[in-house]
């Protein structure tokens, strides 16, 4: 009888198509929008992801996210190094400064100063040159998107080319020489990123009393990261967070302040509602159009339970096909969107969640129709 | 109120064991001022192997009566025994199970599932009983062969004429060898010649079987096939007359 159920729904081509379109659209919208949201959310902690070797981030107590650059005194570094359980601790500067191109164009860029001696805290991946070249005079490493985009090198004939090793720029009116190109994880708030040493960053940055943004910490083996973070906070009076906690803190702050959660939530909710309306209405129409047939099946002796099974199978089969189509379309979009700079991340958990959403649409639609079927008098087949 | 048990030339009784026995059956639709009393105390027996026709004007209660007899509608009062069972003592699941085994239906509008082949349509009662799909299709094809559609088993209903579709419906009604066949206006959607052929087929498939047929009809042209004709009016059986009980001739080819 279940084969008959599937045959009935697929045989009604118009309604079958309507159901597929409705469910695919809902699945695509839910999956794609949630994936874009996940992609953007991932970008919120991209600066943290760029430092996989760092276990704990020490920062000013007022810092709320990775974008929130509030500096600390240099002395904090030594105090952190003195805490039991710390394998190593290095300083990092992070600030926004003007980078100027040879034609005078200025771009507000993120300057990151990493530890001179160990070069820990450096870029995620080198594309051209070596990180050790930062030890050369006036050396900087430029992030790939900046080198190919906002910081493109100007040629005498007026054209541009990507910035490359050997090119010169100036930062805050001080000369800098590009010694390498790197690639980082795409951040939520994008700005050109330039790496240099910590001491050189002190020269580029406007003179302030405090210039150290973070202390990056690696825990000794076997030391619990949260326990060490708490110990560092107690010893220094600064905010110490594990990488995961810092990422979560950044994400919460960004979600609270930007409203993207609400925007994407509304879109995902709309996808669900539209899917429910289209699927529910179309499937109900299918049941109404086939009332006599269902009545005939009841008269022939099919029990309510088996009829409900038929309805469930009909809506679930269409739901599965619709979800597959929709999620597939979302995945295809996901392969193309990063090319235009849109974040996209589709973990399997998201697919499961979207599947549950589509399943919910199917079950509600089936339930609304099932009420009609259960109440159907078999005698309806004898009515004119 | 006259009943079929009283000696009267207007109430011809059948012979042989009784398959269906109704006494004082009532059914009312709606409540209060808008209530419609469709059955007002119906007494009727249907004997095994008999073809009983129910005739009468529209709204006289024919369809309601066969609905009650077939167990697809609950009666309000009276007694009704179908093959020794009382539907009033069964829950909906038990009624469905009883119908699946013992009752066959031929509907006015055929009610064939358009997306299935005719073999699959005929197999439905067997599938409902839990017969395996292969076996059910095989038995369906056998029955379709009996009614002259053995070479069309893979066709969909829309490819058949009205008469052929009704033959498919009859096949579906008998494939599971029921004891009671309920037919609601089986020839009303057909022309006279086709209707005659369908009635001949009904008689031929029931002949020699322990099968009782109750046929609701307006079509006077097929009265000749009835063993008895029960006339209804305003919710009562007003007359039961002897029919001609026309049987199929030996040379009849149901495929034509």
Coordinates of C-alpha atoms in Angstrom, one line a residue, chain B:
Chain B
X1 CA -46.1 -0.9 8.9
X2 CA -45.9 -3.8 6.4
X3 CA -42.8 -6.0 6.7
X4 CA -41.3 -8.5 4.4
X5 CA -42.3 -11.3 6.8
X6 CA -46.0 -10.7 6.5
X7 CA -47.8 -12.7 3.8
X8 CA -48.4 -10.2 1.1
X9 CA -48.1 -10.3 -2.7
X10 CA -46.2 -6.9 -2.5
X11 CA -43.4 -8.5 -0.4
X12 CA -41.8 -11.5 -2.1
X13 CA -39.4 -13.3 0.1
X14 CA -36.3 -15.0 -1.1
X15 CA -35.2 -18.5 -0.4
X16 CA -32.2 -20.2 1.1
X17 CA -29.9 -19.0 3.9
X18 CA -29.9 -15.3 4.8
X19 CA -26.8 -13.3 4.2
X20 CA -28.1 -10.0 5.3
X21 CA -31.0 -9.4 7.7
X22 CA -32.3 -5.9 8.6
X23 CA -35.2 -5.3 11.0
X24 CA -36.5 -1.9 11.8
X25 CA -33.3 -0.1 10.7
X26 CA -33.4 3.7 11.1
X27 CA -31.0 6.4 10.2
X28 CA -31.3 10.1 10.7
X29 CA -29.0 12.8 9.4
X30 CA -28.6 16.0 11.3
X31 CA -30.5 17.2 14.4
X32 CA -33.5 19.2 15.3
X33 CA -35.6 21.0 12.7
X34 CA -33.0 20.2 10.0
X35 CA -32.9 16.5 10.7
X36 CA -33.5 14.2 7.7
X37 CA -34.9 10.7 8.4
X38 CA -33.3 8.7 5.6
X39 CA -34.4 5.3 6.9
X40 CA -37.6 4.9 8.9
X41 CA -37.7 1.3 9.9
X42 CA -36.4 -0.9 7.1
X43 CA -37.0 -4.6 7.0
X44 CA -35.2 -6.5 4.3
X45 CA -33.4 -9.8 4.0
X46 CA -30.8 -10.7 1.3
X47 CA -30.3 -14.4 0.7
X48 CA -27.1 -16.1 -0.3
X49 CA -26.5 -16.3 -4.0
X50 CA -29.3 -13.8 -4.6
X51 CA -29.2 -10.6 -6.7
X52 CA -31.4 -8.0 -4.9
X53 CA -32.1 -4.7 -6.6
X54 CA -32.9 -1.6 -4.6
X55 CA -34.9 0.9 -6.6
X56 CA -36.7 4.1 -5.9
X57 CA -36.7 7.8 -6.4
X58 CA -33.8 10.0 -5.5
X59 CA -33.6 10.6 -1.8
X60 CA -35.6 7.6 -0.8
X61 CA -32.8 6.1 1.2
X62 CA -31.3 3.4 -1.1
X63 CA -27.7 4.6 -0.7
X64 CA -28.1 5.0 3.0
X65 CA -29.4 1.5 3.3
X66 CA -26.6 -0.1 1.3
X67 CA -24.1 2.0 3.3
X68 CA -25.5 0.6 6.5
X69 CA -25.6 -2.9 5.1
X70 CA -22.0 -2.6 3.9
X71 CA -20.8 -1.3 7.3
X72 CA -19.6 2.1 6.0
X73 CA -22.4 4.0 7.8
X74 CA -23.6 3.4 11.4
X75 CA -27.4 2.9 11.8
X76 CA -29.3 4.8 14.5
X77 CA -31.8 2.0 15.4
X78 CA -33.0 -1.4 14.6
X79 CA -31.0 -4.5 13.9
X80 CA -28.8 -5.4 11.0
X81 CA -26.9 -8.7 10.7
X82 CA -24.5 -9.1 7.9
X83 CA -23.1 -12.6 7.4
X84 CA -24.0 -13.3 11.0
X85 CA -22.2 -10.2 12.4
X86 CA -23.6 -7.0 13.8
X87 CA -21.6 -3.9 12.8
X88 CA -22.9 -2.0 15.9
X89 CA -20.8 -4.3 18.1
X90 CA -17.6 -3.6 16.2
X91 CA -15.2 -0.7 16.4
X92 CA -14.0 1.1 13.3
X93 CA -11.0 -1.1 13.0
X94 CA -13.0 -4.3 13.2
X95 CA -15.5 -3.0 10.7
X96 CA -12.8 -2.2 8.3
X97 CA -11.2 -5.7 8.7
X98 CA -14.6 -7.3 8.2
X99 CA -15.3 -5.4 5.0
X100 CA -11.8 -6.1 3.7
X101 CA -12.5 -9.9 3.8
X102 CA -16.3 -10.2 3.2
X103 CA -17.5 -7.2 1.2
X104 CA -16.9 -6.1 -2.3
X105 CA -17.9 -2.7 -3.7
X106 CA -18.7 -1.5 -7.2
X107 CA -19.1 2.2 -7.3
X108 CA -21.0 4.4 -9.7
X109 CA -17.9 6.5 -10.5
X110 CA -15.6 3.4 -10.6
X111 CA -13.2 5.0 -8.1
X112 CA -10.2 3.5 -9.7
X113 CA -6.8 5.0 -8.7
X114 CA -5.7 6.7 -11.9
X115 CA -2.0 6.4 -11.3
X116 CA -2.0 2.7 -10.9
X117 CA -2.4 0.0 -13.7
X118 CA -5.6 -1.9 -13.7
X119 CA -3.8 -4.9 -12.3
X120 CA -2.6 -2.8 -9.4
X121 CA -6.1 -1.4 -8.9
X122 CA -7.7 -4.9 -8.8
X123 CA -5.0 -6.0 -6.4
X124 CA -5.8 -3.4 -3.8
X125 CA -8.3 -5.5 -1.7
X126 CA -5.7 -8.2 -1.5
X127 CA -2.9 -5.8 -0.6
X128 CA -5.2 -4.4 2.1
X129 CA -5.6 -7.9 3.5
X130 CA -1.8 -8.2 3.6
X131 CA -1.3 -10.5 0.6
X132 CA 2.2 -10.1 -0.9
X133 CA 2.4 -7.8 -3.9
X134 CA 3.6 -10.4 -6.3
X135 CA 0.8 -12.8 -5.4
X136 CA -1.8 -10.1 -5.3
X137 CA -0.9 -8.9 -8.8
X138 CA -0.9 -12.5 -10.1
X139 CA -4.4 -13.1 -8.7
X140 CA -5.6 -9.7 -10.1
X141 CA -4.4 -10.6 -13.6
X142 CA -6.2 -13.9 -13.3
X143 CA -9.5 -12.2 -12.5
X144 CA -8.9 -9.6 -15.2
X145 CA -8.6 -12.5 -17.6
X146 CA -11.9 -13.8 -16.5
X147 CA -13.6 -10.5 -17.4
X148 CA -11.9 -10.3 -20.7
X149 CA -9.2 -7.7 -19.9
X150 CA -6.2 -10.1 -19.5
X151 CA -4.3 -8.4 -22.3
X152 CA -4.7 -4.9 -20.8
X153 CA -3.4 -5.5 -17.3
X154 CA -0.6 -2.9 -17.6
X155 CA -2.8 -0.2 -18.9
X156 CA -3.9 2.7 -16.7
X157 CA -7.7 3.2 -16.3
X158 CA -7.7 6.3 -18.4
X159 CA -6.9 4.2 -21.4
X160 CA -10.1 2.1 -21.0
X161 CA -13.6 2.8 -22.0
X162 CA -16.3 3.3 -19.3
X163 CA -17.5 -0.3 -19.7
X164 CA -14.0 -1.6 -19.4
X165 CA -13.3 0.5 -16.3
X166 CA -16.5 -0.9 -14.7
X167 CA -15.2 -4.4 -15.5
X168 CA -12.0 -3.5 -13.7
X169 CA -14.1 -2.3 -10.8
X170 CA -16.0 -5.5 -10.7
X171 CA -12.8 -7.5 -10.8
X172 CA -11.6 -5.5 -7.8
X173 CA -14.8 -6.2 -6.1
X174 CA -14.5 -10.0 -6.4
X175 CA -10.8 -10.6 -6.4
X176 CA -10.7 -11.4 -2.7
X177 CA -13.8 -13.7 -3.0
X178 CA -16.2 -11.7 -0.8
X179 CA -19.5 -13.0 0.5
X180 CA -21.4 -9.8 -0.2
X181 CA -21.2 -7.5 -3.2
X182 CA -22.6 -4.0 -2.9
X183 CA -23.1 -2.1 -6.2
X184 CA -24.1 1.5 -6.3
X185 CA -25.6 2.4 -9.7
X186 CA -23.1 0.2 -11.6
X187 CA -24.6 1.1 -15.0
X188 CA -25.6 4.7 -14.6
X189 CA -22.4 6.0 -16.2
X190 CA -22.7 3.6 -19.1
X191 CA -24.8 3.3 -22.3
X192 CA -27.5 0.7 -22.5
X193 CA -25.5 -2.0 -24.3
X194 CA -22.5 -1.6 -22.1
X195 CA -24.7 -1.6 -19.0
X196 CA -26.3 -4.8 -20.1
X197 CA -22.9 -6.4 -20.6
X198 CA -21.8 -5.2 -17.1
X199 CA -24.9 -6.8 -15.5
X200 CA -24.3 -10.0 -17.4
X201 CA -20.8 -10.0 -16.1
X202 CA -22.0 -9.4 -12.6
X203 CA -24.3 -12.3 -12.8
X204 CA -21.7 -14.5 -14.4
X205 CA -19.1 -13.9 -11.8
X206 CA -21.6 -14.4 -9.0
X207 CA -23.2 -17.5 -10.5
X208 CA -22.6 -20.6 -8.5
X209 CA -20.8 -18.7 -5.8
X210 CA -21.8 -18.2 -2.3
X211 CA -22.1 -14.5 -3.1
X212 CA -25.0 -12.1 -2.5
X213 CA -25.4 -9.0 -4.6
X214 CA -27.2 -5.9 -3.6
X215 CA -27.6 -3.5 -6.5
X216 CA -28.9 0.1 -6.1
X217 CA -30.2 1.4 -9.5
X218 CA -32.5 3.7 -11.3
X219 CA -32.0 1.9 -14.5
X220 CA -35.2 -0.1 -15.4
X221 CA -33.4 -1.7 -18.3
X222 CA -31.4 -3.9 -16.0
X223 CA -34.3 -4.9 -13.7
X224 CA -34.5 -8.2 -15.6
X225 CA -31.3 -9.3 -14.0
X226 CA -32.7 -9.2 -10.5
X227 CA -33.9 -12.1 -8.5
X228 CA -36.0 -9.7 -6.4
X229 CA -36.6 -6.0 -6.7
X230 CA -37.2 -4.0 -3.5
X231 CA -38.8 -0.7 -4.0
X232 CA -38.1 2.1 -1.5
X233 CA -39.8 5.3 -0.9
X234 CA -39.3 7.9 1.9
X235 CA -37.1 5.6 4.0
X236 CA -39.3 2.5 3.8
X237 CA -39.4 -0.7 1.7
X238 CA -42.8 -0.3 0.1
X239 CA -42.8 -3.4 -2.2
X240 CA -40.6 -6.4 -3.0
X241 CA -41.4 -8.1 -6.2
X242 CA -40.1 -11.1 -8.0
X243 CA -37.4 -10.4 -10.7
X244 CA -36.8 -12.3 -13.8
X245 CA -33.4 -13.4 -12.5
X246 CA -31.9 -13.2 -16.0
X247 CA -28.7 -15.3 -16.2
X248 CA -25.8 -14.9 -18.6
X249 CA -26.1 -17.1 -21.7
X250 CA -23.4 -19.8 -22.2
X251 CA -22.2 -18.1 -25.5
X252 CA -21.7 -14.7 -23.9
X253 CA -18.2 -13.3 -24.3
X254 CA -17.5 -10.8 -21.5
X255 CA -14.7 -9.3 -23.5
X256 CA -17.1 -7.8 -26.0

